[in-house]
Short mmCIF file of C-alpha atoms in Angstrom, two decimals:
data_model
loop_
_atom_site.label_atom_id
_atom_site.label_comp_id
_atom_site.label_asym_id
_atom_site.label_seq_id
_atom_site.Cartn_x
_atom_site.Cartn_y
_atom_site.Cartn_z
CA UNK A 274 -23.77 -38.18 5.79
CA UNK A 275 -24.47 -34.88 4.55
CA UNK A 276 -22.24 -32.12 6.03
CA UNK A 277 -22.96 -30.25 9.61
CA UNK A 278 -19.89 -28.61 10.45
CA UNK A 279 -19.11 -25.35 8.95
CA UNK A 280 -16.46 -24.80 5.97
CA UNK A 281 -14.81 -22.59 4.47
CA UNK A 282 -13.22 -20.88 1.07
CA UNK A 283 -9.93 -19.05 0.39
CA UNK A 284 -11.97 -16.15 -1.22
CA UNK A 285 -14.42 -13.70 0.07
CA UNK A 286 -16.31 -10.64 -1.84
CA UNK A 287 -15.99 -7.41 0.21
CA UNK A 288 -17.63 -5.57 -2.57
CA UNK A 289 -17.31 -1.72 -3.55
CA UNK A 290 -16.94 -0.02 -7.11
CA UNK A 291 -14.30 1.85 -9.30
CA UNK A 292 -14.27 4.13 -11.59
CA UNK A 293 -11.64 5.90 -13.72
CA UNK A 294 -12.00 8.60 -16.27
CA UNK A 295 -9.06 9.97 -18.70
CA UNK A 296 -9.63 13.19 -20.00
CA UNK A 297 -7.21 15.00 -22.05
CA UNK A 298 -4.58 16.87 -18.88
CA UNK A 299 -6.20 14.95 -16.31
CA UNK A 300 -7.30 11.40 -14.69
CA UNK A 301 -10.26 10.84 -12.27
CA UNK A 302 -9.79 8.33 -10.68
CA UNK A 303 -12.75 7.36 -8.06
CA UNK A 304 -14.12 4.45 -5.57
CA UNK A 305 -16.46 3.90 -2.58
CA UNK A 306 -15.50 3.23 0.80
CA UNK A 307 -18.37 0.62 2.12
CA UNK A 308 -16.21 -2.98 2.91
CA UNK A 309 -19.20 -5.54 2.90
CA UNK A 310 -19.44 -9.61 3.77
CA UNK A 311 -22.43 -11.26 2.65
CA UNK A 312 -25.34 -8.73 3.70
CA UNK A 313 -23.01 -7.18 6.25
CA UNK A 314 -21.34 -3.83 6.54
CA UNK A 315 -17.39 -4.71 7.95
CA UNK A 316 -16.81 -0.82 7.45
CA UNK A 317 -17.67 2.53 6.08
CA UNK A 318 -14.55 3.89 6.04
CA UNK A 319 -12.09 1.67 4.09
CA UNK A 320 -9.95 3.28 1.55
CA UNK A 321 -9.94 1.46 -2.00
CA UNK A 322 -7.63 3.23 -3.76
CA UNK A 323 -3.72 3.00 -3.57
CA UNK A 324 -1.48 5.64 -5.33
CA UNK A 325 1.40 3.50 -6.32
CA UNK A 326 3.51 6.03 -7.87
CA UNK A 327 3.52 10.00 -8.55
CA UNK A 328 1.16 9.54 -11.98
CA UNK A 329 -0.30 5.98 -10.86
CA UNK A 330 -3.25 5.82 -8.87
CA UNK A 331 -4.85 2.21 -8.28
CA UNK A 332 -8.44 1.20 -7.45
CA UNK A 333 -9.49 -2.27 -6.51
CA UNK A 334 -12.15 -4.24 -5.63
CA UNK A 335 -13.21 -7.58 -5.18
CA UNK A 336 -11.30 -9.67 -1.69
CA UNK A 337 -9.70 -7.38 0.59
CA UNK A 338 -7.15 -9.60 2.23
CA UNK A 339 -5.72 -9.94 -1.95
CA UNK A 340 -6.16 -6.71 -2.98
CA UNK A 341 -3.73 -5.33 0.31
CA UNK A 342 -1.24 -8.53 -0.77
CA UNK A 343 -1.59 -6.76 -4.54
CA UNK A 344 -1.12 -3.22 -3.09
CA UNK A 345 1.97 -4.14 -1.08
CA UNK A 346 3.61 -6.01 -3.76
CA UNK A 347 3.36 -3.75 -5.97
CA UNK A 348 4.66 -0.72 -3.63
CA UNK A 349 7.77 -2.82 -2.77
CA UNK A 350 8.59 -3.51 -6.98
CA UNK A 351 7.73 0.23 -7.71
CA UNK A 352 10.36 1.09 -4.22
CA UNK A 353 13.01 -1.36 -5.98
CA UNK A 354 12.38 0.43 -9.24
CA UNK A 355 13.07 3.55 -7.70
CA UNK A 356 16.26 2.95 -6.35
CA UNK A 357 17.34 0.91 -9.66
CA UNK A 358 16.16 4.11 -11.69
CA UNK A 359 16.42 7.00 -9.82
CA UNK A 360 12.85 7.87 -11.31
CA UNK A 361 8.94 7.05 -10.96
CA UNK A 362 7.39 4.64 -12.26
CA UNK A 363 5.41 5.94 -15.48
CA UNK A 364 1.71 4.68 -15.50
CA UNK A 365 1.67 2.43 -18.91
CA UNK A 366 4.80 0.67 -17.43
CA UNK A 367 3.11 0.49 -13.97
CA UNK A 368 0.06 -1.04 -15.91
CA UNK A 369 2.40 -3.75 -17.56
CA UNK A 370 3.83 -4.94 -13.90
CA UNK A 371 0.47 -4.96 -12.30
CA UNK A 372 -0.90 -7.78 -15.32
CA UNK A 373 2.55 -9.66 -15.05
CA UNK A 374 1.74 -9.46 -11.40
CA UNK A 375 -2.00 -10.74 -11.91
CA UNK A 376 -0.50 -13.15 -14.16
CA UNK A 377 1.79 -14.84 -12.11
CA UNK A 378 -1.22 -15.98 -9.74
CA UNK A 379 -3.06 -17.57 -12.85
CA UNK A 380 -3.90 -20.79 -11.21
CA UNK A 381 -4.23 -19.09 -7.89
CA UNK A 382 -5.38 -15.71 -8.68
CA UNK A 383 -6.17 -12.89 -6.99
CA UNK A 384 -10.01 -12.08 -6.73
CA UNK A 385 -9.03 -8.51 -7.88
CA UNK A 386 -10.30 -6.25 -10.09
CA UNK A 387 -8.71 -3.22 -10.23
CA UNK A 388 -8.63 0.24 -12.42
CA UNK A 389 -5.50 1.69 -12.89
CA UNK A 390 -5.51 6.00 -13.80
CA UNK A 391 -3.02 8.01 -14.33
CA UNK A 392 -0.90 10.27 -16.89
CA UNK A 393 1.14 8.92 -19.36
CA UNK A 394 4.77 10.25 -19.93
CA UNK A 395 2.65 13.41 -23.00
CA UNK A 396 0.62 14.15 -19.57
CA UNK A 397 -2.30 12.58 -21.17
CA UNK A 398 -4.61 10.60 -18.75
CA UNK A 399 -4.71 7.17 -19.14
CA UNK A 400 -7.08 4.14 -17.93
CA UNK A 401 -6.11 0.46 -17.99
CA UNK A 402 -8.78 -2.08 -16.98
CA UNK A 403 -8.46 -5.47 -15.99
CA UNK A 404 -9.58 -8.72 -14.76
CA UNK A 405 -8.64 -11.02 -12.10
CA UNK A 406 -6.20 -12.73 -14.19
CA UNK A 407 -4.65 -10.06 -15.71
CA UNK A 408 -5.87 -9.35 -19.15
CA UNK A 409 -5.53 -5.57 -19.56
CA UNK A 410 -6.77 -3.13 -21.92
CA UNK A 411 -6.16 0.89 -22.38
CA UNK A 412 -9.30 2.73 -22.22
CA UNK A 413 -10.56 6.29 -22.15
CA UNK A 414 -12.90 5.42 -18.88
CA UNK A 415 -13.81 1.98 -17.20
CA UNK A 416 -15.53 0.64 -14.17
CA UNK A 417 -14.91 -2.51 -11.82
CA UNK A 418 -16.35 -4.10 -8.79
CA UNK A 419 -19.93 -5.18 -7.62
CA UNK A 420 -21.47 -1.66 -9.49
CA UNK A 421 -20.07 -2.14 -12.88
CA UNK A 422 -23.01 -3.71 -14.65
CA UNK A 423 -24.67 -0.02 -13.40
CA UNK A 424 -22.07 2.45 -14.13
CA UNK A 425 -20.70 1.48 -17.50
CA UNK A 426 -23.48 1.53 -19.43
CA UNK A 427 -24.14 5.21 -17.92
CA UNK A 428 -21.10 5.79 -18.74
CA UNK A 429 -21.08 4.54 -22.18
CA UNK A 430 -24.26 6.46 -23.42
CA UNK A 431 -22.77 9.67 -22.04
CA UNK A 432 -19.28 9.28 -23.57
CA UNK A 433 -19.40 7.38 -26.59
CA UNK A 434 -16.03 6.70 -26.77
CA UNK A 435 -14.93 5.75 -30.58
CA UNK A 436 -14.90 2.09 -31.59
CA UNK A 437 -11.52 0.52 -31.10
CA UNK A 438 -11.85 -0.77 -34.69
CA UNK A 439 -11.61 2.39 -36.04
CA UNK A 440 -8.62 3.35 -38.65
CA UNK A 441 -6.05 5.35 -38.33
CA UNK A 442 -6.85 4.74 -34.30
CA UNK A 443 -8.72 7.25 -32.60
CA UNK A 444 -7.63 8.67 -29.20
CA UNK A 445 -9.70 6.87 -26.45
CA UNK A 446 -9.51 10.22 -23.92
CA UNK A 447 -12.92 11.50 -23.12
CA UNK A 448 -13.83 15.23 -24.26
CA UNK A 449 -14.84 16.39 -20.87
CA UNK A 450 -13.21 19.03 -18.99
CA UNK A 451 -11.70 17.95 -15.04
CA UNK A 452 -14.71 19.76 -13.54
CA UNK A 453 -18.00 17.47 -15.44
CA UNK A 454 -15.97 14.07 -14.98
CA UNK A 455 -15.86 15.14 -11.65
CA UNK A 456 -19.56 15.34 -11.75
CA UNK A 457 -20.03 12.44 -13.97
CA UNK A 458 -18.32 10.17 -11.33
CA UNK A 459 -20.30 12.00 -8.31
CA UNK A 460 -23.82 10.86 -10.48
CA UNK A 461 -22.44 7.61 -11.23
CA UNK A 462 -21.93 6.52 -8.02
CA UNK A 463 -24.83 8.11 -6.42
CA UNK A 464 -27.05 6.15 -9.24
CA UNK A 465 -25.19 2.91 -8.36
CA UNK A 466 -25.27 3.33 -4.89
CA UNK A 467 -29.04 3.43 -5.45
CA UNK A 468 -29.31 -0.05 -6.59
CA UNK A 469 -26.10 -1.85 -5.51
CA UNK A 470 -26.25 -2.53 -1.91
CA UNK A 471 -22.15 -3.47 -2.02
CA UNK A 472 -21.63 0.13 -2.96
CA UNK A 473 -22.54 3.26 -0.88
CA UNK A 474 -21.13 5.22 2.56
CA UNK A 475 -18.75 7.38 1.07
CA UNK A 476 -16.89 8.23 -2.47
CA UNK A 477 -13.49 8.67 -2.81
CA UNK A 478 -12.23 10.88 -6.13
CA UNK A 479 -8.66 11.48 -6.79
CA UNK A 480 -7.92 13.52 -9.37
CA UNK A 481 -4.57 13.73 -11.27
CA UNK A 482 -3.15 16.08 -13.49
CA UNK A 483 -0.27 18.84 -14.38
CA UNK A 484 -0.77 20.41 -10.72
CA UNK A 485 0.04 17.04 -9.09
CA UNK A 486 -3.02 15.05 -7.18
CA UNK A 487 -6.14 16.00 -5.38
CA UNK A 488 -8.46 14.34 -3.25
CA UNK A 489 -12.20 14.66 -3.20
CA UNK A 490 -14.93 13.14 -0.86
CA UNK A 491 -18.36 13.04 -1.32
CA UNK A 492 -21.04 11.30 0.92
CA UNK A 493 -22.76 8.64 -0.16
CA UNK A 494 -26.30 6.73 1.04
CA UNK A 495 -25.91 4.45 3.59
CA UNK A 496 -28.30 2.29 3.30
CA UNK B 280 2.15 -49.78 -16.46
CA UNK B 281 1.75 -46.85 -14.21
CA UNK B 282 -1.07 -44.83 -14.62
CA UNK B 283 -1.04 -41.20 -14.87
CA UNK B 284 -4.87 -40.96 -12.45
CA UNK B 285 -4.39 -38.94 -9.59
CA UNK B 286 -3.52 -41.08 -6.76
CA UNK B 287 -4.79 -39.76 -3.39
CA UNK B 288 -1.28 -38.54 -1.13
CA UNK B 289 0.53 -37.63 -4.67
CA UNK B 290 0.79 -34.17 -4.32
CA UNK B 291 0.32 -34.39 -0.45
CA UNK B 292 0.84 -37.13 1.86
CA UNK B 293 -2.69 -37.71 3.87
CA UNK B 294 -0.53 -38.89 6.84
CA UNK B 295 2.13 -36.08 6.97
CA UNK B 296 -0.35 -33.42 6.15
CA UNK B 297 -2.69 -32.14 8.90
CA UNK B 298 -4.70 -29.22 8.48
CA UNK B 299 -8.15 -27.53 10.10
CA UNK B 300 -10.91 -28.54 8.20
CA UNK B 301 -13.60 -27.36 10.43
CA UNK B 302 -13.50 -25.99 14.07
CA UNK B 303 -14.25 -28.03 17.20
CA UNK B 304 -13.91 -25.65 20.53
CA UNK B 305 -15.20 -22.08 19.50
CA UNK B 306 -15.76 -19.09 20.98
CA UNK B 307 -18.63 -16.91 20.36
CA UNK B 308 -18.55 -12.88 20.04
CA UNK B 309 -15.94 -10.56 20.86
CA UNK B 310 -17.40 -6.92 21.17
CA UNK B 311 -14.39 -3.96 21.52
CA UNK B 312 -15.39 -0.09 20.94
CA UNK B 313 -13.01 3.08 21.17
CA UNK B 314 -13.84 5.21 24.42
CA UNK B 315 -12.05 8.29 26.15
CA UNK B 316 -8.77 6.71 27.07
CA UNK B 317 -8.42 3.39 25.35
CA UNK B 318 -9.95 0.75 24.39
CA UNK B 319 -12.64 -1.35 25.93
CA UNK B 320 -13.50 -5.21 25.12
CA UNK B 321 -15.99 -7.75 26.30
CA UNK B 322 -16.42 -11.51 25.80
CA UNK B 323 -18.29 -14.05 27.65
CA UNK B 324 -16.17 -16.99 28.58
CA UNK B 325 -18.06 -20.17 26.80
CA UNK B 326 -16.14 -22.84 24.97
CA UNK B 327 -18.76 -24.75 22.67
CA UNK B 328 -18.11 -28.18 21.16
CA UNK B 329 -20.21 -27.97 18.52
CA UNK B 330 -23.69 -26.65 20.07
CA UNK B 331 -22.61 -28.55 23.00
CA UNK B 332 -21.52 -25.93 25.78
CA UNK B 333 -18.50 -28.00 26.70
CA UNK B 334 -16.18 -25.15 28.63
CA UNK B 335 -17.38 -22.36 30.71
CA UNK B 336 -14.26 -20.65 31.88
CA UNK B 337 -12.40 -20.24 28.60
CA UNK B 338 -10.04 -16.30 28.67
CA UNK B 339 -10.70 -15.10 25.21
CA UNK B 340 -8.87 -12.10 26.00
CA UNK B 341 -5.10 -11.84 26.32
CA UNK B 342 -2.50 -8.90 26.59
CA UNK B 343 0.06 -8.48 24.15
CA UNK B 344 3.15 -7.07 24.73
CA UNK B 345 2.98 -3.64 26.65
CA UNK B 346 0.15 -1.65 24.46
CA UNK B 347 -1.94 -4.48 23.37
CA UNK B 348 -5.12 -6.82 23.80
CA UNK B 349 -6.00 -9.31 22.02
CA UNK B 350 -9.76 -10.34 21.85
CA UNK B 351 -10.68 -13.88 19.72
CA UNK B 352 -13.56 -15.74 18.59
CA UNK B 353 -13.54 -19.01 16.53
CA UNK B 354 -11.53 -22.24 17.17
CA UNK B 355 -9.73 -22.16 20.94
CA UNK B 356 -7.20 -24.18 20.50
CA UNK B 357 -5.76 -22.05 17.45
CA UNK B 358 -6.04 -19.17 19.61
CA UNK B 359 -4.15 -20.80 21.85
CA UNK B 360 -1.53 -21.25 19.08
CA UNK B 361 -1.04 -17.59 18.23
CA UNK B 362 -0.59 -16.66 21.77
CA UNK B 363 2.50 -19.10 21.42
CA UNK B 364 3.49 -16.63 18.12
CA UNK B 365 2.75 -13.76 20.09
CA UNK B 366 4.83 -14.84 22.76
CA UNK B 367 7.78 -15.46 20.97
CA UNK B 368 6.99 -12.43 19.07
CA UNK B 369 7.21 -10.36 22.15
CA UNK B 370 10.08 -12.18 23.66
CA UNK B 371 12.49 -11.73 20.70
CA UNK B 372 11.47 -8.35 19.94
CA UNK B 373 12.39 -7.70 23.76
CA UNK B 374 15.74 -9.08 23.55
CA UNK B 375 17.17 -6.33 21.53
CA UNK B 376 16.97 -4.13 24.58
CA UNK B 377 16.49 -1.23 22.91
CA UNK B 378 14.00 0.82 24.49
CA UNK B 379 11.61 0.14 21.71
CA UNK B 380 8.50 -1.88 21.95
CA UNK B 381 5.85 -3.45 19.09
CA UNK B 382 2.73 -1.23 19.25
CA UNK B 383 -0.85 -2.26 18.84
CA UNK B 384 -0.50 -1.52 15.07
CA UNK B 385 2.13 -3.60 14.55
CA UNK B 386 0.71 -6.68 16.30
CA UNK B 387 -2.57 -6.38 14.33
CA UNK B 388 -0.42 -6.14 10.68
CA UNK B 389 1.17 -9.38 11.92
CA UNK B 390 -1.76 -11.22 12.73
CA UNK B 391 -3.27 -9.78 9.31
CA UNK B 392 -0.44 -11.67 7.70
CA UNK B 393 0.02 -14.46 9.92
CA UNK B 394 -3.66 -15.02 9.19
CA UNK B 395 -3.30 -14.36 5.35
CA UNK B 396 -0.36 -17.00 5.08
CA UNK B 397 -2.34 -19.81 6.61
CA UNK B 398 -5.24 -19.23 4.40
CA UNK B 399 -2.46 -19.02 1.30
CA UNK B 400 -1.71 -22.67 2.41
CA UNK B 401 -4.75 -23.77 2.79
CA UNK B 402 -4.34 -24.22 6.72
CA UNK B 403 -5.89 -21.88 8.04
CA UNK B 404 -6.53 -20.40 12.01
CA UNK B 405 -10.15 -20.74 12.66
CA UNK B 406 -10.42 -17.22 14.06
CA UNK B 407 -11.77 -13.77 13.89
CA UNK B 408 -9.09 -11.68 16.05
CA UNK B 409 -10.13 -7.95 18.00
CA UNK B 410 -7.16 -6.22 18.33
CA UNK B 411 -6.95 -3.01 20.30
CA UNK B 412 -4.56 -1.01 22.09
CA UNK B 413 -2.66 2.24 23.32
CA UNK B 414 0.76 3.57 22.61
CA UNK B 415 1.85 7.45 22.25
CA UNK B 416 -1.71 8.82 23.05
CA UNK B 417 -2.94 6.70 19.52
CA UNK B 418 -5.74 4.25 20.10
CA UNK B 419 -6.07 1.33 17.96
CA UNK B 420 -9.15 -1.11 17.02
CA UNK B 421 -9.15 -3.69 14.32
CA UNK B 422 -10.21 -7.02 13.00
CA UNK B 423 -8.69 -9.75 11.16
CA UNK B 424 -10.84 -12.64 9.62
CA UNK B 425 -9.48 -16.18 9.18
CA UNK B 426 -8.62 -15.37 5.89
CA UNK B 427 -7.32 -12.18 6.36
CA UNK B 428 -9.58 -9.99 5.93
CA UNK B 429 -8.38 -6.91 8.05
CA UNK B 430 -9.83 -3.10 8.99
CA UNK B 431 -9.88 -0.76 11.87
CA UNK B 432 -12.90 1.22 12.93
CA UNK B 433 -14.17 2.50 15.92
CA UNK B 434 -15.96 0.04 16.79
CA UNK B 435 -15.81 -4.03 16.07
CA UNK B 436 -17.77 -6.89 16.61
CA UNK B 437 -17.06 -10.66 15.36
CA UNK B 438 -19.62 -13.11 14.67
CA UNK B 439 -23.21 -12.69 15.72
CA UNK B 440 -21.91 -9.27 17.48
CA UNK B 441 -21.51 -8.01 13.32
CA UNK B 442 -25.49 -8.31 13.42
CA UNK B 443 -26.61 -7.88 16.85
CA UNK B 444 -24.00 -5.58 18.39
CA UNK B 445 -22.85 -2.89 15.82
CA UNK B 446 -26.34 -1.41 14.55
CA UNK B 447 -26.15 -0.54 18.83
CA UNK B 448 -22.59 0.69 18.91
CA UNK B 449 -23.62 2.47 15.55
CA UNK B 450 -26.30 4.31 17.43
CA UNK B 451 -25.06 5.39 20.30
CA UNK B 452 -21.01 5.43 20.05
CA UNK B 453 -19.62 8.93 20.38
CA UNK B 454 -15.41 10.21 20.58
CA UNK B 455 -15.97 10.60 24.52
CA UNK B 456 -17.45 7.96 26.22
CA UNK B 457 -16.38 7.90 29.46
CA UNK B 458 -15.16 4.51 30.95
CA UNK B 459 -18.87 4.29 32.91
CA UNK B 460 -20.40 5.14 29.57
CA UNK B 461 -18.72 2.07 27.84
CA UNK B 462 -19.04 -0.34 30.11
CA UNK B 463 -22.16 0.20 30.12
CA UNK B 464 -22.75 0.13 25.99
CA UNK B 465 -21.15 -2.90 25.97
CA UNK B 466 -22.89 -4.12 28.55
CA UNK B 467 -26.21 -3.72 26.41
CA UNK B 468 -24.50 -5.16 23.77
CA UNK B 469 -23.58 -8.24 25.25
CA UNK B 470 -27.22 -8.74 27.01
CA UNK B 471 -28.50 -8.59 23.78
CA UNK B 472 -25.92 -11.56 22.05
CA UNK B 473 -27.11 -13.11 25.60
CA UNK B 474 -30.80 -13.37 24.83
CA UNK B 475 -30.16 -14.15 20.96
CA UNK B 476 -27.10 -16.03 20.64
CA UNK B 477 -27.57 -19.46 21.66
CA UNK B 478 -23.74 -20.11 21.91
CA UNK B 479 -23.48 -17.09 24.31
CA UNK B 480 -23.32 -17.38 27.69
CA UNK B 481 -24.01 -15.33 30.86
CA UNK B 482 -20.23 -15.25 32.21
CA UNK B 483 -18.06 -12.63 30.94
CA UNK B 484 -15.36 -10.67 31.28
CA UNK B 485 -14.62 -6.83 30.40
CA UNK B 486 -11.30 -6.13 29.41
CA UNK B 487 -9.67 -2.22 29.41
CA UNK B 488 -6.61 -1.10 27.36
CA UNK B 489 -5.28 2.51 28.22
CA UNK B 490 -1.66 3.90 28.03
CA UNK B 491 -1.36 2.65 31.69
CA UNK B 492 -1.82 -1.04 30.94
CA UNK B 493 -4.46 -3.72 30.57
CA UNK B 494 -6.77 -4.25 33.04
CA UNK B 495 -8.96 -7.68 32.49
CA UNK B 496 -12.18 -7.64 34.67
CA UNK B 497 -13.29 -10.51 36.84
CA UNK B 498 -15.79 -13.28 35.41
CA UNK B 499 -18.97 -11.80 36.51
CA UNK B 500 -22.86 -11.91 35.13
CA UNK B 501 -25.02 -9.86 33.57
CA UNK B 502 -28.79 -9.51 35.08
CA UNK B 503 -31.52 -10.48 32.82
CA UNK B 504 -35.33 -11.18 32.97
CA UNK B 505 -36.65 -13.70 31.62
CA UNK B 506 -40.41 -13.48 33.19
CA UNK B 507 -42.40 -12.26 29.91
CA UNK B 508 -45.71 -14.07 29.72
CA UNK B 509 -44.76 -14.97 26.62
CA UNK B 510 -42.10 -17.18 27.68
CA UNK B 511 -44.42 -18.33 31.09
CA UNK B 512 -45.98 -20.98 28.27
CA UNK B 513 -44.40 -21.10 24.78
CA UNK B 514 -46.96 -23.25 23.35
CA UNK B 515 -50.21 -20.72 24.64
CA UNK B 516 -51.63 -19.87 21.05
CA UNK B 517 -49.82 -22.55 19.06
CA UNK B 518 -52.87 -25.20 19.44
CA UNK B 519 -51.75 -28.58 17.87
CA UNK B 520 -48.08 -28.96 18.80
CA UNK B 521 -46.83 -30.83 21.28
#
């Protein structure tokens, strides 16, 4: 008999994009705030981005219920670190823990892909991508979430970041000052939100540097 | 010589194991907005088996604790079960006497993880939960999924409400409704999951939150027309059918 009765699955997609850009004092580190099911709105106000530590700012996307399991994990190792330390968490070593983290659910993962931004212990900003599993890279500016395939090719063709084959290695940071990635992000996401029907409502920017952390909003369409 | 194949009730015995796999009493949508001084919440009282309207006086909304209300669609009888949690919840949180009392916020992040832990283990509670509630002058409105899924807003609907109910509350929900006002908004709302839901029915209850107390409404029923000409003969214009 064929089925009738409804199921069910462990893993939803609530949808919403990230973006992070390193420059050379300062990390933008941006996401929408639409939570979707299916062709349905949940909300238009739901934060995606968790700052972990003083020079750590996280944005995920992908199934809410596992990215606020992620989010609180993480936030309980970095308040054990603390205490162990007396010091925060720096944002390469916070990028390490959250791929061991990913890593540990290999075989029942977290649908989470996240962006991690920060500054590195020279004050440099820094961008580690990832993906659900926990492969990680450091990159001078990434995207995840349901608007990737739109954003990072925009984003390639306006920063042409040098090949990673490159020798001697050639720093990833992009050459734009705080104020145009700040714009760059706003025209990403108004682009994606354009086409991606996961992404829209509102953007969230926080932007990191030598001052300490700022927070930017920006509406989005939402449609 | 043994063989390695997977036997069925290795890695879980079929007989010890029990777990939902699909619903069989469910509730249909619960509809809960934000007004002046609390929260309000409506759901109609059906119990379906199936499509089968099998129950017709089933409470799908509860109080919890002092500040709380609890609002469910989805499987009955697993509502049922969390009110047992809730109780005991409530009870031992009680007994340490000490003036202090679990506030609507802390109910819903325990039903976001009692919800996320049965969906960790495969077992889940067939439920989308409204929670709402008063305490210290801060209202509270949010919604967990069945697999935990969580968010507050200003406004919720489960189910069918999610596509009938919210594009309304979107439209016309403001900071001040007055109770009158939001009664009456949800009142509209649930007329329309009325004519459209098939699992709906026309008995419901309205349920208020405030820093007073809860206050759950009497069954009662909405007025409706159904006298359209259209209706008067369905199969006018559709030559050929039966």
């Amino acid at each position: 008999m064929t089925k009738e009765h409804a199921n069910w699955s462990p893993y939803d997609n609530n949808g919403g994009s990230c973006v992070a850009i390193a420059g050379a004092n300062y990390c933008v580190i941006a996401a929408d705030t639409r939570m979707s099911t299916g062709y349905s709105i949940l909300t238009r106000d739901y934060s995606k981005i968790c700052k972990l530590a003083d020079k750590a700012v996280l944005a995920s996307s992908g199934f809410q219920a596992d990215v606020k399991a992620l989010q609180k994990h993480l936030a309980a190792k970095h308040l054990i670190y603390q205490h162990q330390h007396n010091k925060q968490m720096s944002c390469p070593a916070m990028a390490q823990l959250l791929s061991n983290t990913l890593y540990y659910k290999r075989f029942f993962p977290y649908y989470a892909f996240n962006v991690l931004g920060g500054l590195d212990s020279e004050g440099k900003g820094c961008v580690f991508t990832y993906d659900a599993v926990g492969s990680y890279e450091r990159v001078g500016y990434s995207s995840q979430g349901s608007g990737s395939t739109l954003i990072i090719p925009f984003l390639d063709n306006q920063l042409k970041s040098p090949s990673p084959l490159l020798l001697p290695a050639v720093d990833a940071v992009t050459p734009l000052s705080e104020a145009e990635a700040i714009d760059l992000v706003k025209t990403v996401f108004a682009s994606a939100t354009e086409r991606d029907i996961y992404t829209g409502d509102r953007l969230e920017i926080v932007v990191l540097n030598a001052d300490g952390t700022r927070y930017e909003y920006m509406e989005l369409r939402k449609d | 010589m043994e063989s390695n194949q997977a036997k069925p009730g290795l890695l879980c015995n079929p007989d010890a194991s029990q777990r939902t796999l699909y619903p069989y009493v469910t509730g249909t949508s619960v509809v809960a907005l934000k007004y002046k001084d609390g929260i309000l919440m409506a759901a109609d009282m059906g119990g379906s088996y199936g499509s089968t309207l099998r129950y017709k006086s089933v409470e799908r909304m509860k109080p919890i604790g002092k500040h709380s209300l609890l609002g469910a669609s989805g499987e009955i009888s697993d509502f049922q079960e969390l009110l047992r949690y809730l109780d005991e919840l409530i009870l031992y949180d009680n007994m340490w006497d000490d003036g202090n009392s679990l506030g609507p916020k802390e109910v819903h992040n325990y039903l976001t993880r009692v919800m996320y832990n049965r969906r960790n283990k495969f077992n889940p509670l067939w439920n989308s939960l409204v929670l709402g509630g008063v305490k210290k002058g801060q209202k509270y409105l949010g919604m967990v999924s069945m697999i935990g899924v969580n968010f507050e807003d200003n406004h919720v609907a489960t189910g069918f409400g999610n596509h009938l109910a919210r594009p309304i509350l979107r439209d016309e929900w403001h900071e001040n409704l007055t109770f009158e006002e939001g009664v009456k908004l949800l009142e509209k709302c649930m007329r329309v999951l009325l004519y459209r839901d098939r699992s709906a029915v026309n008995k419901l209850q309205i349920s208020k939150i405030t820093e007073e107390g809860v206050t759950i409404s009497q069954p009662y029923s909405l007025k409706t027309f159904w006298g359209f000409s259209a209706f008067e003969n369905p199969t006018l214009g559709a030559e050929g059918s039966w």
